[in-house]
Short mmCIF file of C-alpha atoms in Angstrom, two decimals:
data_model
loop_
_atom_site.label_atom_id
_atom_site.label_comp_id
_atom_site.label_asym_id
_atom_site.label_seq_id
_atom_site.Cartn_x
_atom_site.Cartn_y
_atom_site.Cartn_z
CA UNK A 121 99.61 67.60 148.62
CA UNK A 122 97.15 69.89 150.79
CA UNK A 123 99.01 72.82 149.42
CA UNK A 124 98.67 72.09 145.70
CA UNK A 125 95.08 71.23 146.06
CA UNK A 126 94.83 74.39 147.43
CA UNK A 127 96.42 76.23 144.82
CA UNK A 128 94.83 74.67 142.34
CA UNK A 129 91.54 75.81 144.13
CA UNK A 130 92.60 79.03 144.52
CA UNK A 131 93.60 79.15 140.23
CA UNK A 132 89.98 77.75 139.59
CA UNK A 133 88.23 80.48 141.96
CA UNK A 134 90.69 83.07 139.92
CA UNK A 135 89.63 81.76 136.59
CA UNK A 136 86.07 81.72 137.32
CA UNK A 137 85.59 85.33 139.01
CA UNK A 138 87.62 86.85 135.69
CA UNK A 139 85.35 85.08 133.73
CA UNK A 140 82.13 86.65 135.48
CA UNK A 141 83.47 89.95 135.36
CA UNK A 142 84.64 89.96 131.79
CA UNK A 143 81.16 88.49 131.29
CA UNK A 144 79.06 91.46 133.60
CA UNK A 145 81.92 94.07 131.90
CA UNK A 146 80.04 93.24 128.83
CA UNK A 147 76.46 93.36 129.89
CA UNK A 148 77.46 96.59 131.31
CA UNK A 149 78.72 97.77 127.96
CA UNK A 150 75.85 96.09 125.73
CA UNK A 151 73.13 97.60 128.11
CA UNK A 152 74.85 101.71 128.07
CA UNK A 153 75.24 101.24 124.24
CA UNK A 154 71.54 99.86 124.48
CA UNK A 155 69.60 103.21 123.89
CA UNK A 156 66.04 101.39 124.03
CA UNK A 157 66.95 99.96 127.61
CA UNK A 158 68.98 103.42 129.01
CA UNK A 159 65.55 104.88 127.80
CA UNK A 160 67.78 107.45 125.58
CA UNK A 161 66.68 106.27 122.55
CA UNK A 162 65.64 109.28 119.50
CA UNK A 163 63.70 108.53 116.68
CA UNK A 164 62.95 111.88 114.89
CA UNK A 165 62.19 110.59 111.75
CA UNK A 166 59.45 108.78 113.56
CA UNK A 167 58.99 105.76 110.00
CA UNK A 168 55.35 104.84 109.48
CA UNK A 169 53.58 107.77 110.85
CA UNK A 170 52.05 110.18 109.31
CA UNK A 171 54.44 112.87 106.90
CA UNK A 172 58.02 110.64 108.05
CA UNK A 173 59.14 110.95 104.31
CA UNK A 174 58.76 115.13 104.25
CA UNK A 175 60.90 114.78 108.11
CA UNK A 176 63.22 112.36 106.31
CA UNK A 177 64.45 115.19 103.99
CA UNK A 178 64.04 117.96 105.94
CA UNK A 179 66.28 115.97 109.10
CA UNK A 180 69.01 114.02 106.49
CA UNK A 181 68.73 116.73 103.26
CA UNK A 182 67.64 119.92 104.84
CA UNK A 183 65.07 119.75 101.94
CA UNK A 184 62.43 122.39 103.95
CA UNK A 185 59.56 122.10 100.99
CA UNK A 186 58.60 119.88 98.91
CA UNK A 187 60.30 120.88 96.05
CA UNK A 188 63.31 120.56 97.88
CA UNK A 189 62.47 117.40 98.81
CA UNK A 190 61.63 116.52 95.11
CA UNK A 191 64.79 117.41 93.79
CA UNK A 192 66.93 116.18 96.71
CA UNK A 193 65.05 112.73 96.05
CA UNK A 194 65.82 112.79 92.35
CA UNK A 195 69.81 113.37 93.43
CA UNK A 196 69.95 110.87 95.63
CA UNK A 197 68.41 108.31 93.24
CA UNK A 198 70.72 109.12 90.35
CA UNK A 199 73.71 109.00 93.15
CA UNK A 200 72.45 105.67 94.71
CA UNK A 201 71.91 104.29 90.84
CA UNK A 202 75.16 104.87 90.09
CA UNK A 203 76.53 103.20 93.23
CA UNK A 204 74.82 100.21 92.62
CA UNK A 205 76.02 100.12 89.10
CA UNK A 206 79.59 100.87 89.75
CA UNK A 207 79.91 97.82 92.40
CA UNK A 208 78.47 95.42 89.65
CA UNK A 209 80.99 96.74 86.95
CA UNK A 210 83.51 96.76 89.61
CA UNK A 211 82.90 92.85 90.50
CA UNK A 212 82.14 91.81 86.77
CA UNK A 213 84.08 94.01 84.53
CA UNK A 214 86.64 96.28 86.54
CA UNK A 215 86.78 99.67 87.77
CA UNK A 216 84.51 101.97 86.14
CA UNK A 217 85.39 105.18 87.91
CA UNK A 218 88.62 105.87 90.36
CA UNK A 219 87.01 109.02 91.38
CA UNK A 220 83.39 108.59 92.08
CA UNK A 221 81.89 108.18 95.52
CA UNK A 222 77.98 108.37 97.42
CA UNK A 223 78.32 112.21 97.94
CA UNK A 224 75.54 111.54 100.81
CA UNK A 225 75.42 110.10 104.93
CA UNK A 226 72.08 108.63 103.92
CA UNK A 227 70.37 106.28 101.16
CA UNK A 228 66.71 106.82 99.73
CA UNK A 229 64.08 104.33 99.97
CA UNK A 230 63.03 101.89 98.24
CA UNK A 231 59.57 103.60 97.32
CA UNK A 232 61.67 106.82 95.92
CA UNK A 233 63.62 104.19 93.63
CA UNK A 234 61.13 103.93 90.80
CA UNK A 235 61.50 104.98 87.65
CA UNK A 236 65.19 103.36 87.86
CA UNK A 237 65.25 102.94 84.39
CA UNK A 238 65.18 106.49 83.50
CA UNK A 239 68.42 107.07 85.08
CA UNK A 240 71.51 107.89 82.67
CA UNK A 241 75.01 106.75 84.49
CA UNK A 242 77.76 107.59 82.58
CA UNK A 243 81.77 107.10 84.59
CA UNK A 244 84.30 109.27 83.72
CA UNK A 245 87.44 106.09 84.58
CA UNK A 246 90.04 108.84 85.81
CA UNK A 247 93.24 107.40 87.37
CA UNK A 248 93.53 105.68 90.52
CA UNK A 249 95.09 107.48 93.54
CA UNK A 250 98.65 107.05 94.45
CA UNK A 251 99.42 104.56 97.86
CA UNK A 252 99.94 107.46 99.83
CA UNK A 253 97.32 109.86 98.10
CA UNK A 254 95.10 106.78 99.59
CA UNK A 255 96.14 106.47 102.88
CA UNK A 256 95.78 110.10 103.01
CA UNK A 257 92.02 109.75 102.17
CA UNK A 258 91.49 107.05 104.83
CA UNK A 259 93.61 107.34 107.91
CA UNK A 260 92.62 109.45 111.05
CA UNK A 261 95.07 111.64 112.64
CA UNK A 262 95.64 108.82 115.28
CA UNK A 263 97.22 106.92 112.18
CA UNK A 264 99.71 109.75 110.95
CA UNK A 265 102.53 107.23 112.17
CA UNK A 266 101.80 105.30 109.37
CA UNK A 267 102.88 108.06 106.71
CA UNK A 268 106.36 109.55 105.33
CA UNK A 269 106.63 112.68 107.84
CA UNK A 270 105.94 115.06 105.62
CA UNK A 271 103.05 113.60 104.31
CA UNK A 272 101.87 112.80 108.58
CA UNK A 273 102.12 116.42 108.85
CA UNK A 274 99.40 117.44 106.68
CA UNK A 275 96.68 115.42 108.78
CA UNK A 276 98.44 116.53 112.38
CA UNK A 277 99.39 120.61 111.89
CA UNK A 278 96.71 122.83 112.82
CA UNK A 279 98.26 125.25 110.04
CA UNK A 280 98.01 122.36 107.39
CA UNK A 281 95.57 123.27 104.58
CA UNK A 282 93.61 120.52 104.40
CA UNK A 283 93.40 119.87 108.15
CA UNK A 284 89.56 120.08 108.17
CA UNK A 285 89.81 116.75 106.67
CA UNK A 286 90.52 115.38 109.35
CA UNK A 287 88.59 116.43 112.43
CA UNK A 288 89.63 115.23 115.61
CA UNK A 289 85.91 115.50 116.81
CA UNK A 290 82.62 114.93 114.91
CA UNK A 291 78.97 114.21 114.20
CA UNK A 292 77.47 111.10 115.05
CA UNK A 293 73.76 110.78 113.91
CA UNK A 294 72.35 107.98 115.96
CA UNK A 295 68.82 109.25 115.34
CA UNK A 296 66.70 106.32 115.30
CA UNK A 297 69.51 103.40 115.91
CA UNK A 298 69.14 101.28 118.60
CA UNK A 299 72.91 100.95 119.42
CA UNK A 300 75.66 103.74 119.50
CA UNK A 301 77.74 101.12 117.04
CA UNK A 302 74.73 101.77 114.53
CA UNK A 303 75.40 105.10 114.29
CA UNK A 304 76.42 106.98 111.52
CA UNK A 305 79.86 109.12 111.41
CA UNK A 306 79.57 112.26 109.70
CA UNK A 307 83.17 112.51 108.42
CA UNK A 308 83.63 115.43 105.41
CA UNK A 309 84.67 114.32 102.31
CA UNK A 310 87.68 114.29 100.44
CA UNK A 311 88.07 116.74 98.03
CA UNK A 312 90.15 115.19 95.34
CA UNK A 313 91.60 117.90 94.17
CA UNK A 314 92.34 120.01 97.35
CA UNK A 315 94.23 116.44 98.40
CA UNK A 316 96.06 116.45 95.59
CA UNK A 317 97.45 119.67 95.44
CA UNK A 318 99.21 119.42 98.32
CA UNK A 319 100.53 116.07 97.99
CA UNK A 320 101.99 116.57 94.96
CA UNK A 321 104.09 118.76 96.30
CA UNK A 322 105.60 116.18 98.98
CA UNK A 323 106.71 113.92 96.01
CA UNK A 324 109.71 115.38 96.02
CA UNK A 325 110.56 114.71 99.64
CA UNK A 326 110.32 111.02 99.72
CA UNK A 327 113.43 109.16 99.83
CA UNK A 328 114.27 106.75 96.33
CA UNK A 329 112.82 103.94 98.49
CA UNK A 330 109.95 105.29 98.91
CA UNK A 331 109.30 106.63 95.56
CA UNK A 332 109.07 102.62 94.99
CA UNK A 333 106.25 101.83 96.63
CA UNK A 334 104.49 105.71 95.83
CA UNK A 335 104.49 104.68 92.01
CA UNK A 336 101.26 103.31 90.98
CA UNK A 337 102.57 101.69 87.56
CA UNK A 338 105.33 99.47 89.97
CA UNK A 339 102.82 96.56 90.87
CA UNK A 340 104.00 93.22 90.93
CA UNK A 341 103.70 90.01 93.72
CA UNK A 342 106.84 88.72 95.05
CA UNK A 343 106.72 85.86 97.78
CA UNK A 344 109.98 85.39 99.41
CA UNK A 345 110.74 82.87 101.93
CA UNK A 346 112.71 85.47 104.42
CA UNK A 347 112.04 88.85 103.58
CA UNK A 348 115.42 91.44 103.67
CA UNK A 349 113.89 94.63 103.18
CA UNK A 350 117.56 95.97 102.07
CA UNK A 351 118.17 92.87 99.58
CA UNK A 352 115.21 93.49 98.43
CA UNK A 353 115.39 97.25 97.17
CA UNK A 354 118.61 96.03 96.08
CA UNK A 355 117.12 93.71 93.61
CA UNK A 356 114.56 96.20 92.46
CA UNK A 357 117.08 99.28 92.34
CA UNK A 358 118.81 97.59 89.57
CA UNK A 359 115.79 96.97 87.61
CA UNK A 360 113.70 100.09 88.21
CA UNK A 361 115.71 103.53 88.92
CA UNK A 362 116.46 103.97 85.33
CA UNK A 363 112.98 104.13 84.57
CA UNK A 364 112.28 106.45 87.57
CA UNK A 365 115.07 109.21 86.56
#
């Protein structure tokens, strides 16, 4: 009896002590990723004081005059404008563009928003990318396992040529965030076409299975009780190769 109540003692002290170190583990954390506290805080942009809009521009836009920052401005409005217009086409009436995207890191402010209603937005709808044209735009390097080899290749080889989409190091502007978490990652931008190029020339090299799930006009919902990945394609072969020859 002595012996279990001691065990049981011994469990409890376990279970409490791995409690209060996952719990100082994470003050530890919080507090390093706390700039303000670790006193390594930066705030360049320095809102409120005097001239913060011209260092805005000049720190985000590399706008050095005030031209530049005029015209940047005006860019970043008509961007931003048509950002906020695509998401409430996108939620109310559908895709209005597969190809646009916020060419900037940063957003204007609200003061540099006026005159909204002078802004033109017209979307050119374009055609959506293929599943592994997208996975291409989104995955790190880390993720390459999740891609037909060939296509894993393009985001691994140093020799690929569109490897400079994926750096394996980068920028992250922290400038005037409180936490590291806040920060904002300064990954380069897809060039749609450059992508393309040299996926299209991987079609080829998928297997017939995968040439299922790479087709983009193939889109239908099947819930199965017990999934058979081989009964499956067999059910599909029959119904789709012809179309795919």
């Amino acid at each position: 009896m002595d012996v279990t109540k001691n065990s049981l003692a011994d469990i409890n002290d376990i279970l409490r002590n791995t409690k209060e170190l996952k719990e100082k583990l994470k003050e530890n954390l919080w507090n390093k990723s706390d700039f303000l506290k670790n006193g390594t805080i930066r705030d360049q942009v320095r809102l409120g004081v005097a001239g913060w809009k011209k260092r805005y521009y000049k720190l985000k836009f590399a706008a050095e005059t005030d031209w530049d920052s005029e015209i940047t401005r005006n860019e970043i409005v008509q961007k931003y404008t048509e950002g906020l217009l695509w998401v409430l086409l996108y939620y109310f009436s559908g895709v209005p563009s597969w190809a646009w995207y916020y060419p900037y890191y940063y957003a204007p402010f609200s003061s540099g928003m006026k005159g909204l209603s002078q802004v033109s937005v017209k979307f050119q709808k374009g055609q959506p990318f293929k599943p592994f044209d997208q996975l291409m735009s989104a995955l790190p390097p880390r993720s390459a396992h999740a891609l037909p080899k060939p296509y894993a290749k393009l985001i691994t080889d140093a020799d690929s040529q569109i490897i400079d989409f994926y750096p394996t190091d980068l920028e992250i502007d922290t400038d005037g965030k409180r936490h590291a978490w806040q920060g904002i990652c300064k990954l380069p931008f897809i060039d749609e076409e450059r992508l393309l190029s040299e996926t299209l020339r991987l079609e080829k090299e998928v297997t017939v299975r995968l040439h299922f799930i790479y087709r983009t006009r193939f889109m239908s919902l099947y819930i199965l009780y017990a999934f058979n990945e081989t009964a499956f394609y067999n059910i599909l072969s029959r119904k789709k190769l012809k179309e795919m020859k």
